[in-house]
JSON list of C-alpha atoms in Angstrom, two decimals:
[
{"chain": "A", "resi": 1131, "resn": "SER", "atom": "CA", "xyz": [-44.12, 16.41, -49.12]},
{"chain": "A", "resi": 1132, "resn": "GLN", "atom": "CA", "xyz": [-45.99, 15.10, -52.13]},
{"chain": "A", "resi": 1133, "resn": "GLN", "atom": "CA", "xyz": [-49.09, 17.03, -53.01]},
{"chain": "A", "resi": 1134, "resn": "GLY", "atom": "CA", "xyz": [-50.52, 14.89, -55.76]},
{"chain": "A", "resi": 1135, "resn": "GLU", "atom": "CA", "xyz": [-50.82, 11.20, -56.31]},
{"chain": "A", "resi": 1136, "resn": "GLU", "atom": "CA", "xyz": [-51.37, 10.09, -59.87]},
{"chain": "A", "resi": 1137, "resn": "ASP", "atom": "CA", "xyz": [-53.33, 7.05, -60.86]},
{"chain": "A", "resi": 1138, "resn": "PRO", "atom": "CA", "xyz": [-52.45, 4.83, -62.60]},
{"chain": "A", "resi": 1139, "resn": "GLN", "atom": "CA", "xyz": [-48.69, 4.82, -62.23]},
{"chain": "A", "resi": 1140, "resn": "ALA", "atom": "CA", "xyz": [-48.37, 3.36, -65.71]},
{"chain": "A", "resi": 1141, "resn": "LEU", "atom": "CA", "xyz": [-50.79, 3.20, -68.63]},
{"chain": "A", "resi": 1142, "resn": "SER", "atom": "CA", "xyz": [-50.35, 1.49, -71.99]},
{"chain": "A", "resi": 1143, "resn": "ILE", "atom": "CA", "xyz": [-52.90, 1.98, -74.78]},
{"chain": "A", "resi": 1144, "resn": "GLN", "atom": "CA", "xyz": [-53.18, 1.69, -78.55]},
{"chain": "A", "resi": 1145, "resn": "GLU", "atom": "CA", "xyz": [-52.70, 4.68, -80.79]},
{"chain": "A", "resi": 1146, "resn": "GLY", "atom": "CA", "xyz": [-55.98, 6.43, -81.41]},
{"chain": "A", "resi": 1147, "resn": "GLU", "atom": "CA", "xyz": [-57.48, 5.48, -78.06]},
{"chain": "A", "resi": 1148, "resn": "ASN", "atom": "CA", "xyz": [-58.16, 7.97, -75.30]},
{"chain": "A", "resi": 1149, "resn": "ALA", "atom": "CA", "xyz": [-55.93, 8.12, -72.22]},
{"chain": "A", "resi": 1150, "resn": "THR", "atom": "CA", "xyz": [-57.21, 9.18, -68.81]},
{"chain": "A", "resi": 1151, "resn": "MET", "atom": "CA", "xyz": [-54.97, 9.94, -65.87]},
{"chain": "A", "resi": 1152, "resn": "ASN", "atom": "CA", "xyz": [-56.14, 10.90, -62.41]},
{"chain": "A", "resi": 1153, "resn": "CYS", "atom": "CA", "xyz": [-54.57, 12.99, -59.68]},
{"chain": "A", "resi": 1154, "resn": "SER", "atom": "CA", "xyz": [-55.57, 13.33, -56.05]},
{"chain": "A", "resi": 1155, "resn": "TYR", "atom": "CA", "xyz": [-54.13, 16.00, -53.80]},
{"chain": "A", "resi": 1156, "resn": "LYS", "atom": "CA", "xyz": [-54.02, 16.53, -50.07]},
{"chain": "A", "resi": 1157, "resn": "THR", "atom": "CA", "xyz": [-54.31, 20.22, -49.23]},
{"chain": "A", "resi": 1158, "resn": "SER", "atom": "CA", "xyz": [-56.20, 23.19, -50.61]},
{"chain": "A", "resi": 1159, "resn": "ILE", "atom": "CA", "xyz": [-54.81, 24.62, -53.82]},
{"chain": "A", "resi": 1160, "resn": "ASN", "atom": "CA", "xyz": [-55.20, 27.82, -55.80]},
{"chain": "A", "resi": 1161, "resn": "ASN", "atom": "CA", "xyz": [-54.79, 26.04, -59.06]},
{"chain": "A", "resi": 1162, "resn": "LEU", "atom": "CA", "xyz": [-53.62, 22.73, -60.45]},
{"chain": "A", "resi": 1163, "resn": "GLN", "atom": "CA", "xyz": [-51.30, 22.21, -63.36]},
{"chain": "A", "resi": 1164, "resn": "TRP", "atom": "CA", "xyz": [-50.38, 19.29, -65.58]},
{"chain": "A", "resi": 1165, "resn": "TYR", "atom": "CA", "xyz": [-46.92, 18.79, -67.03]},
{"chain": "A", "resi": 1166, "resn": "ARG", "atom": "CA", "xyz": [-45.46, 16.34, -69.54]},
{"chain": "A", "resi": 1167, "resn": "GLN", "atom": "CA", "xyz": [-41.96, 14.91, -69.41]},
{"chain": "A", "resi": 1168, "resn": "ASN", "atom": "CA", "xyz": [-40.42, 13.07, -72.31]},
{"chain": "A", "resi": 1169, "resn": "SER", "atom": "CA", "xyz": [-37.90, 10.43, -71.32]},
{"chain": "A", "resi": 1170, "resn": "GLY", "atom": "CA", "xyz": [-34.81, 11.95, -69.69]},
{"chain": "A", "resi": 1171, "resn": "ARG", "atom": "CA", "xyz": [-35.85, 15.53, -70.41]},
{"chain": "A", "resi": 1172, "resn": "GLY", "atom": "CA", "xyz": [-37.27, 18.51, -68.55]},
{"chain": "A", "resi": 1173, "resn": "LEU", "atom": "CA", "xyz": [-40.95, 19.09, -67.91]},
{"chain": "A", "resi": 1174, "resn": "VAL", "atom": "CA", "xyz": [-43.24, 21.00, -70.21]},
{"chain": "A", "resi": 1175, "resn": "HIS", "atom": "CA", "xyz": [-46.34, 22.80, -68.98]},
{"chain": "A", "resi": 1176, "resn": "LEU", "atom": "CA", "xyz": [-49.54, 21.52, -70.56]},
{"chain": "A", "resi": 1177, "resn": "ILE", "atom": "CA", "xyz": [-52.49, 23.19, -68.90]},
{"chain": "A", "resi": 1178, "resn": "LEU", "atom": "CA", "xyz": [-53.56, 25.03, -65.76]},
{"chain": "A", "resi": 1179, "resn": "ILE", "atom": "CA", "xyz": [-56.97, 24.85, -64.16]},
{"chain": "A", "resi": 1180, "resn": "ARG", "atom": "CA", "xyz": [-57.97, 27.27, -61.43]},
{"chain": "A", "resi": 1181, "resn": "SER", "atom": "CA", "xyz": [-59.77, 26.27, -58.27]},
{"chain": "A", "resi": 1182, "resn": "ASN", "atom": "CA", "xyz": [-62.98, 27.98, -59.43]},
{"chain": "A", "resi": 1183, "resn": "GLU", "atom": "CA", "xyz": [-63.01, 26.09, -62.74]},
{"chain": "A", "resi": 1184, "resn": "ARG", "atom": "CA", "xyz": [-64.45, 22.61, -63.23]},
{"chain": "A", "resi": 1185, "resn": "GLU", "atom": "CA", "xyz": [-63.27, 21.80, -66.73]},
{"chain": "A", "resi": 1186, "resn": "LYS", "atom": "CA", "xyz": [-60.81, 23.15, -69.25]},
{"chain": "A", "resi": 1187, "resn": "HIS", "atom": "CA", "xyz": [-59.87, 22.19, -72.78]},
{"chain": "A", "resi": 1188, "resn": "SER", "atom": "CA", "xyz": [-56.73, 22.71, -74.82]},
{"chain": "A", "resi": 1189, "resn": "GLY", "atom": "CA", "xyz": [-56.53, 20.97, -78.16]},
{"chain": "A", "resi": 1190, "resn": "ARG", "atom": "CA", "xyz": [-56.75, 17.22, -77.48]},
{"chain": "A", "resi": 1191, "resn": "LEU", "atom": "CA", "xyz": [-56.44, 17.77, -73.73]},
{"chain": "A", "resi": 1192, "resn": "ARG", "atom": "CA", "xyz": [-59.33, 17.96, -71.32]},
{"chain": "A", "resi": 1193, "resn": "VAL", "atom": "CA", "xyz": [-58.76, 18.61, -67.63]},
{"chain": "A", "resi": 1194, "resn": "THR", "atom": "CA", "xyz": [-61.34, 18.40, -64.88]},
{"chain": "A", "resi": 1195, "resn": "LEU", "atom": "CA", "xyz": [-61.09, 19.54, -61.29]},
{"chain": "A", "resi": 1196, "resn": "ASP", "atom": "CA", "xyz": [-63.24, 18.48, -58.35]},
{"chain": "A", "resi": 1197, "resn": "THR", "atom": "CA", "xyz": [-62.20, 20.51, -55.33]},
{"chain": "A", "resi": 1198, "resn": "SER", "atom": "CA", "xyz": [-64.67, 18.72, -53.05]},
{"chain": "A", "resi": 1199, "resn": "LYS", "atom": "CA", "xyz": [-62.93, 15.41, -53.79]},
{"chain": "A", "resi": 1200, "resn": "LYS", "atom": "CA", "xyz": [-59.50, 17.02, -54.14]},
{"chain": "A", "resi": 1201, "resn": "SER", "atom": "CA", "xyz": [-59.01, 15.34, -57.48]},
{"chain": "A", "resi": 1202, "resn": "SER", "atom": "CA", "xyz": [-58.28, 16.15, -61.09]},
{"chain": "A", "resi": 1203, "resn": "SER", "atom": "CA", "xyz": [-58.19, 14.18, -64.30]},
{"chain": "A", "resi": 1204, "resn": "LEU", "atom": "CA", "xyz": [-56.34, 14.64, -67.57]},
{"chain": "A", "resi": 1205, "resn": "LEU", "atom": "CA", "xyz": [-57.86, 13.17, -70.71]},
{"chain": "A", "resi": 1206, "resn": "ILE", "atom": "CA", "xyz": [-55.87, 12.93, -73.93]},
{"chain": "A", "resi": 1207, "resn": "THR", "atom": "CA", "xyz": [-58.10, 12.14, -76.86]},
{"chain": "A", "resi": 1208, "resn": "ALA", "atom": "CA", "xyz": [-57.08, 10.35, -80.06]},
{"chain": "A", "resi": 1209, "resn": "SER", "atom": "CA", "xyz": [-53.66, 9.48, -78.68]},
{"chain": "A", "resi": 1210, "resn": "ARG", "atom": "CA", "xyz": [-50.54, 9.53, -80.84]},
{"chain": "A", "resi": 1211, "resn": "ALA", "atom": "CA", "xyz": [-47.15, 7.89, -80.49]},
{"chain": "A", "resi": 1212, "resn": "ALA", "atom": "CA", "xyz": [-45.70, 11.31, -79.66]},
{"chain": "A", "resi": 1213, "resn": "ASP", "atom": "CA", "xyz": [-47.88, 11.42, -76.53]},
{"chain": "A", "resi": 1214, "resn": "THR", "atom": "CA", "xyz": [-45.70, 8.73, -74.97]},
{"chain": "A", "resi": 1215, "resn": "ALA", "atom": "CA", "xyz": [-44.29, 10.44, -71.90]},
{"chain": "A", "resi": 1216, "resn": "SER", "atom": "CA", "xyz": [-44.73, 10.81, -68.16]},
{"chain": "A", "resi": 1217, "resn": "TYR", "atom": "CA", "xyz": [-47.46, 13.14, -66.95]},
{"chain": "A", "resi": 1218, "resn": "PHE", "atom": "CA", "xyz": [-47.42, 14.98, -63.65]},
{"chain": "A", "resi": 1219, "resn": "CYS", "atom": "CA", "xyz": [-49.97, 16.99, -61.79]},
{"chain": "A", "resi": 1220, "resn": "ALA", "atom": "CA", "xyz": [-48.79, 19.81, -59.56]},
{"chain": "A", "resi": 1221, "resn": "GLY", "atom": "CA", "xyz": [-50.56, 22.04, -57.07]},
{"chain": "A", "resi": 1222, "resn": "ILE", "atom": "CA", "xyz": [-49.56, 25.54, -56.12]},
{"chain": "A", "resi": 1223, "resn": "GLN", "atom": "CA", "xyz": [-48.61, 26.16, -52.48]},
{"chain": "A", "resi": 1224, "resn": "GLY", "atom": "CA", "xyz": [-48.16, 29.73, -51.42]},
{"chain": "A", "resi": 1225, "resn": "ALA", "atom": "CA", "xyz": [-47.17, 32.24, -54.05]},
{"chain": "A", "resi": 1226, "resn": "GLN", "atom": "CA", "xyz": [-45.24, 30.18, -56.55]},
{"chain": "A", "resi": 1227, "resn": "LYS", "atom": "CA", "xyz": [-44.20, 26.87, -55.04]},
{"chain": "A", "resi": 1228, "resn": "LEU", "atom": "CA", "xyz": [-45.33, 23.81, -56.97]},
{"chain": "A", "resi": 1229, "resn": "VAL", "atom": "CA", "xyz": [-45.69, 20.42, -55.35]},
{"chain": "A", "resi": 1230, "resn": "PHE", "atom": "CA", "xyz": [-45.66, 17.50, -57.77]},
{"chain": "A", "resi": 1231, "resn": "GLY", "atom": "CA", "xyz": [-47.14, 14.04, -57.74]},
{"chain": "A", "resi": 1232, "resn": "GLN", "atom": "CA", "xyz": [-45.18, 10.96, -58.72]},
{"chain": "A", "resi": 1233, "resn": "GLY", "atom": "CA", "xyz": [-46.45, 10.89, -62.28]},
{"chain": "A", "resi": 1234, "resn": "THR", "atom": "CA", "xyz": [-48.15, 8.53, -64.70]},
{"chain": "A", "resi": 1235, "resn": "ARG", "atom": "CA", "xyz": [-46.05, 6.89, -67.38]},
{"chain": "A", "resi": 1236, "resn": "LEU", "atom": "CA", "xyz": [-48.08, 6.74, -70.58]},
{"chain": "A", "resi": 1237, "resn": "THR", "atom": "CA", "xyz": [-47.09, 4.46, -73.46]},
{"chain": "A", "resi": 1238, "resn": "ILE", "atom": "CA", "xyz": [-48.87, 4.69, -76.80]},
{"chain": "A", "resi": 1239, "resn": "ASN", "atom": "CA", "xyz": [-48.48, 1.55, -78.86]},
{"chain": "A", "resi": 1240, "resn": "PRO", "atom": "CA", "xyz": [-48.60, 1.83, -82.68]},
{"chain": "B", "resi": 1277, "resn": "ASP", "atom": "CA", "xyz": [-38.55, 31.39, -77.44]},
{"chain": "B", "resi": 1278, "resn": "VAL", "atom": "CA", "xyz": [-38.20, 31.03, -73.69]},
{"chain": "B", "resi": 1279, "resn": "LYS", "atom": "CA", "xyz": [-35.23, 29.14, -72.48]},
{"chain": "B", "resi": 1280, "resn": "VAL", "atom": "CA", "xyz": [-33.81, 27.60, -69.33]},
{"chain": "B", "resi": 1281, "resn": "THR", "atom": "CA", "xyz": [-30.38, 26.08, -69.71]},
{"chain": "B", "resi": 1282, "resn": "GLN", "atom": "CA", "xyz": [-28.38, 23.88, -67.38]},
{"chain": "B", "resi": 1283, "resn": "SER", "atom": "CA", "xyz": [-24.61, 23.66, -67.47]},
{"chain": "B", "resi": 1284, "resn": "SER", "atom": "CA", "xyz": [-24.34, 19.91, -68.01]},
{"chain": "B", "resi": 1285, "resn": "ARG", "atom": "CA", "xyz": [-26.60, 17.09, -69.20]},
{"chain": "B", "resi": 1286, "resn": "TYR", "atom": "CA", "xyz": [-24.50, 14.41, -67.56]},
{"chain": "B", "resi": 1287, "resn": "LEU", "atom": "CA", "xyz": [-22.05, 14.70, -64.71]},
{"chain": "B", "resi": 1288, "resn": "VAL", "atom": "CA", "xyz": [-19.98, 12.12, -62.84]},
{"chain": "B", "resi": 1289, "resn": "LYS", "atom": "CA", "xyz": [-18.35, 13.10, -59.57]},
{"chain": "B", "resi": 1290, "resn": "ARG", "atom": "CA", "xyz": [-16.61, 11.34, -56.73]},
{"chain": "B", "resi": 1291, "resn": "THR", "atom": "CA", "xyz": [-17.81, 11.12, -53.15]},
{"chain": "B", "resi": 1292, "resn": "GLY", "atom": "CA", "xyz": [-16.69, 14.15, -51.16]},
{"chain": "B", "resi": 1293, "resn": "GLU", "atom": "CA", "xyz": [-16.25, 16.47, -54.14]},
{"chain": "B", "resi": 1294, "resn": "LYS", "atom": "CA", "xyz": [-17.86, 19.89, -54.20]},
{"chain": "B", "resi": 1295, "resn": "VAL", "atom": "CA", "xyz": [-20.28, 20.04, -57.12]},
{"chain": "B", "resi": 1296, "resn": "PHE", "atom": "CA", "xyz": [-21.74, 23.10, -58.83]},
{"chain": "B", "resi": 1297, "resn": "LEU", "atom": "CA", "xyz": [-24.84, 22.88, -61.01]},
{"chain": "B", "resi": 1298, "resn": "GLU", "atom": "CA", "xyz": [-25.62, 26.03, -62.93]},
{"chain": "B", "resi": 1299, "resn": "CYS", "atom": "CA", "xyz": [-28.93, 27.20, -64.29]},
{"chain": "B", "resi": 1300, "resn": "VAL", "atom": "CA", "xyz": [-29.56, 30.22, -66.50]},
{"chain": "B", "resi": 1301, "resn": "GLN", "atom": "CA", "xyz": [-32.87, 31.61, -67.74]},
{"chain": "B", "resi": 1302, "resn": "ASP", "atom": "CA", "xyz": [-33.37, 34.29, -70.36]},
{"chain": "B", "resi": 1303, "resn": "MET", "atom": "CA", "xyz": [-36.95, 35.27, -69.53]},
{"chain": "B", "resi": 1304, "resn": "ASP", "atom": "CA", "xyz": [-36.24, 37.85, -66.80]},
{"chain": "B", "resi": 1305, "resn": "HIS", "atom": "CA", "xyz": [-38.13, 35.65, -64.34]},
{"chain": "B", "resi": 1306, "resn": "GLU", "atom": "CA", "xyz": [-38.07, 36.53, -60.68]},
{"chain": "B", "resi": 1307, "resn": "ASN", "atom": "CA", "xyz": [-38.49, 32.98, -59.39]},
{"chain": "B", "resi": 1308, "resn": "MET", "atom": "CA", "xyz": [-36.10, 30.08, -59.81]},
{"chain": "B", "resi": 1309, "resn": "PHE", "atom": "CA", "xyz": [-36.24, 26.56, -58.45]},
{"chain": "B", "resi": 1310, "resn": "TRP", "atom": "CA", "xyz": [-34.10, 23.47, -58.05]},
{"chain": "B", "resi": 1311, "resn": "TYR", "atom": "CA", "xyz": [-35.69, 20.01, -57.93]},
{"chain": "B", "resi": 1312, "resn": "ARG", "atom": "CA", "xyz": [-34.37, 16.52, -57.84]},
{"chain": "B", "resi": 1313, "resn": "GLN", "atom": "CA", "xyz": [-36.20, 13.67, -59.49]},
{"chain": "B", "resi": 1314, "resn": "ASP", "atom": "CA", "xyz": [-35.92, 10.07, -58.41]},
{"chain": "B", "resi": 1315, "resn": "PRO", "atom": "CA", "xyz": [-37.86, 7.00, -59.57]},
{"chain": "B", "resi": 1316, "resn": "GLY", "atom": "CA", "xyz": [-40.97, 6.47, -57.48]},
{"chain": "B", "resi": 1317, "resn": "LEU", "atom": "CA", "xyz": [-40.54, 9.79, -55.65]},
{"chain": "B", "resi": 1318, "resn": "GLY", "atom": "CA", "xyz": [-41.43, 12.27, -58.35]},
{"chain": "B", "resi": 1319, "resn": "LEU", "atom": "CA", "xyz": [-40.00, 15.79, -58.20]},
{"chain": "B", "resi": 1320, "resn": "ARG", "atom": "CA", "xyz": [-38.95, 17.16, -54.86]},
{"chain": "B", "resi": 1321, "resn": "LEU", "atom": "CA", "xyz": [-38.10, 20.80, -54.25]},
{"chain": "B", "resi": 1322, "resn": "ILE", "atom": "CA", "xyz": [-34.62, 21.45, -52.89]},
{"chain": "B", "resi": 1323, "resn": "TYR", "atom": "CA", "xyz": [-34.40, 25.27, -52.83]},
{"chain": "B", "resi": 1324, "resn": "PHE", "atom": "CA", "xyz": [-36.06, 28.18, -54.50]},
{"chain": "B", "resi": 1325, "resn": "SER", "atom": "CA", "xyz": [-35.46, 31.88, -54.87]},
{"chain": "B", "resi": 1326, "resn": "TYR", "atom": "CA", "xyz": [-37.88, 34.77, -55.32]},
{"chain": "B", "resi": 1327, "resn": "ASP", "atom": "CA", "xyz": [-35.28, 37.41, -55.97]},
{"chain": "B", "resi": 1328, "resn": "VAL", "atom": "CA", "xyz": [-31.59, 38.07, -56.31]},
{"chain": "B", "resi": 1329, "resn": "LYS", "atom": "CA", "xyz": [-29.61, 37.10, -53.21]},
{"chain": "B", "resi": 1330, "resn": "MET", "atom": "CA", "xyz": [-32.74, 35.58, -51.73]},
{"chain": "B", "resi": 1331, "resn": "LYS", "atom": "CA", "xyz": [-33.27, 31.87, -51.08]},
{"chain": "B", "resi": 1332, "resn": "GLU", "atom": "CA", "xyz": [-35.71, 29.64, -49.30]},
{"chain": "B", "resi": 1333, "resn": "LYS", "atom": "CA", "xyz": [-35.48, 25.99, -48.34]},
{"chain": "B", "resi": 1334, "resn": "GLY", "atom": "CA", "xyz": [-37.71, 23.53, -50.08]},
{"chain": "B", "resi": 1335, "resn": "ASP", "atom": "CA", "xyz": [-38.63, 20.07, -48.88]},
{"chain": "B", "resi": 1336, "resn": "ILE", "atom": "CA", "xyz": [-35.18, 18.44, -49.00]},
{"chain": "B", "resi": 1337, "resn": "PRO", "atom": "CA", "xyz": [-32.45, 21.10, -48.53]},
{"chain": "B", "resi": 1338, "resn": "GLU", "atom": "CA", "xyz": [-30.07, 18.95, -46.48]},
{"chain": "B", "resi": 1339, "resn": "GLY", "atom": "CA", "xyz": [-26.69, 18.54, -48.14]},
{"chain": "B", "resi": 1340, "resn": "TYR", "atom": "CA", "xyz": [-27.32, 21.37, -50.60]},
{"chain": "B", "resi": 1341, "resn": "SER", "atom": "CA", "xyz": [-26.85, 25.11, -50.79]},
{"chain": "B", "resi": 1342, "resn": "VAL", "atom": "CA", "xyz": [-27.70, 27.67, -53.47]},
{"chain": "B", "resi": 1343, "resn": "SER", "atom": "CA", "xyz": [-26.51, 30.98, -54.78]},
{"chain": "B", "resi": 1344, "resn": "ARG", "atom": "CA", "xyz": [-28.30, 33.67, -56.71]},
{"chain": "B", "resi": 1345, "resn": "GLU", "atom": "CA", "xyz": [-26.04, 36.61, -57.39]},
{"chain": "B", "resi": 1346, "resn": "LYS", "atom": "CA", "xyz": [-27.73, 37.62, -60.66]},
{"chain": "B", "resi": 1347, "resn": "LYS", "atom": "CA", "xyz": [-31.37, 37.48, -61.62]},
{"chain": "B", "resi": 1348, "resn": "GLU", "atom": "CA", "xyz": [-30.81, 35.09, -64.52]},
{"chain": "B", "resi": 1349, "resn": "ARG", "atom": "CA", "xyz": [-28.56, 32.60, -62.74]},
{"chain": "B", "resi": 1350, "resn": "PHE", "atom": "CA", "xyz": [-29.32, 30.14, -59.93]},
{"chain": "B", "resi": 1351, "resn": "SER", "atom": "CA", "xyz": [-26.64, 27.73, -58.78]},
{"chain": "B", "resi": 1352, "resn": "LEU", "atom": "CA", "xyz": [-27.04, 24.55, -56.78]},
{"chain": "B", "resi": 1353, "resn": "ILE", "atom": "CA", "xyz": [-24.07, 23.47, -54.72]},
{"chain": "B", "resi": 1354, "resn": "LEU", "atom": "CA", "xyz": [-23.41, 20.06, -53.26]},
{"chain": "B", "resi": 1355, "resn": "GLU", "atom": "CA", "xyz": [-20.91, 20.85, -50.53]},
{"chain": "B", "resi": 1356, "resn": "SER", "atom": "CA", "xyz": [-19.62, 17.29, -50.24]},
{"chain": "B", "resi": 1357, "resn": "ALA", "atom": "CA", "xyz": [-21.21, 14.95, -52.74]},
{"chain": "B", "resi": 1358, "resn": "SER", "atom": "CA", "xyz": [-22.51, 11.63, -51.51]},
{"chain": "B", "resi": 1359, "resn": "THR", "atom": "CA", "xyz": [-23.81, 8.60, -53.38]},
{"chain": "B", "resi": 1360, "resn": "ASN", "atom": "CA", "xyz": [-27.38, 9.27, -52.22]},
{"chain": "B", "resi": 1361, "resn": "GLN", "atom": "CA", "xyz": [-27.27, 12.51, -54.18]},
{"chain": "B", "resi": 1362, "resn": "THR", "atom": "CA", "xyz": [-27.09, 10.57, -57.43]},
{"chain": "B", "resi": 1363, "resn": "SER", "atom": "CA", "xyz": [-30.18, 11.83, -59.19]},
{"chain": "B", "resi": 1364, "resn": "MET", "atom": "CA", "xyz": [-31.66, 13.90, -61.99]},
{"chain": "B", "resi": 1365, "resn": "TYR", "atom": "CA", "xyz": [-31.56, 17.61, -61.12]},
{"chain": "B", "resi": 1366, "resn": "LEU", "atom": "CA", "xyz": [-34.03, 19.96, -62.74]},
{"chain": "B", "resi": 1367, "resn": "CYS", "atom": "CA", "xyz": [-34.00, 23.73, -62.69]},
{"chain": "B", "resi": 1368, "resn": "ALA", "atom": "CA", "xyz": [-37.09, 25.83, -63.37]},
{"chain": "B", "resi": 1369, "resn": "SER", "atom": "CA", "xyz": [-38.12, 29.45, -63.45]},
{"chain": "B", "resi": 1370, "resn": "SER", "atom": "CA", "xyz": [-41.38, 31.36, -63.32]},
{"chain": "B", "resi": 1371, "resn": "SER", "atom": "CA", "xyz": [-42.66, 34.89, -63.39]},
{"chain": "B", "resi": 1372, "resn": "THR", "atom": "CA", "xyz": [-44.21, 36.71, -60.46]},
{"chain": "B", "resi": 1373, "resn": "GLY", "atom": "CA", "xyz": [-47.41, 38.19, -61.71]},
{"chain": "B", "resi": 1374, "resn": "ALA", "atom": "CA", "xyz": [-51.09, 37.75, -61.13]},
{"chain": "B", "resi": 1375, "resn": "GLY", "atom": "CA", "xyz": [-52.05, 34.40, -62.53]},
{"chain": "B", "resi": 1376, "resn": "TYR", "atom": "CA", "xyz": [-48.61, 33.50, -63.81]},
{"chain": "B", "resi": 1377, "resn": "TYR", "atom": "CA", "xyz": [-47.77, 30.16, -62.26]},
{"chain": "B", "resi": 1378, "resn": "GLU", "atom": "CA", "xyz": [-46.34, 28.18, -65.13]},
{"chain": "B", "resi": 1379, "resn": "GLN", "atom": "CA", "xyz": [-42.83, 26.96, -64.51]},
{"chain": "B", "resi": 1380, "resn": "TYR", "atom": "CA", "xyz": [-40.33, 26.59, -67.34]},
{"chain": "B", "resi": 1381, "resn": "PHE", "atom": "CA", "xyz": [-37.89, 23.75, -66.96]},
{"chain": "B", "resi": 1382, "resn": "GLY", "atom": "CA", "xyz": [-34.38, 23.15, -68.14]},
{"chain": "B", "resi": 1383, "resn": "PRO", "atom": "CA", "xyz": [-33.39, 19.84, -69.75]},
{"chain": "B", "resi": 1384, "resn": "GLY", "atom": "CA", "xyz": [-31.99, 18.43, -66.51]},
{"chain": "B", "resi": 1385, "resn": "THR", "atom": "CA", "xyz": [-28.60, 17.29, -65.26]},
{"chain": "B", "resi": 1386, "resn": "ARG", "atom": "CA", "xyz": [-28.15, 13.61, -64.52]},
{"chain": "B", "resi": 1387, "resn": "LEU", "atom": "CA", "xyz": [-25.58, 13.48, -61.73]},
{"chain": "B", "resi": 1388, "resn": "THR", "atom": "CA", "xyz": [-23.83, 10.29, -60.73]},
{"chain": "B", "resi": 1389, "resn": "VAL", "atom": "CA", "xyz": [-21.75, 10.26, -57.56]},
{"chain": "B", "resi": 1390, "resn": "THR", "atom": "CA", "xyz": [-19.38, 7.31, -57.28]}
]
């Protein structure tokens, strides 16, 4: 079962612009994580936000969480070509089980 | 540097063959996971393991089995490969500890069943 649904499915922007991706989830979560996947590779953990947090920053990343709306957003500021990748949100179910959304494919154009 | 390795990046097998996908982690993690990734479907959990010799079904276990004889190694077995098992297979591991939920992924194995 899919926990998160990302929006948009694909996003193309110019280098230097900000990129915003949204995630909606269905059931209660303890925390929500965002991962990045470069083409044909494994996933890399970006950031985790706990259910009692509303916003979190890490470098050029800003994540928000609205538990009342069951939604999260990932903002990448001042995008770079190297940010081109797919981005997934994932919610924790139970002790350690992650349930992923379908992902947003981000393309940064030079 | 933490590391999860998978035995093959690309694999081509014939229908009906028994296929073994191996995953090894060097972080002494208790938890290990196998996912498959398909376009439009995201990552789906096949099996996971919280400890040696322990396994639990994920969302799509049909047609698969797993083995965890040692803490660092988690194997995915396709008993009789079928074309609908053509996919990207990703292994991951994580630590059991308060607040430790990050999963570390291997590079993936792209399996083609013909």
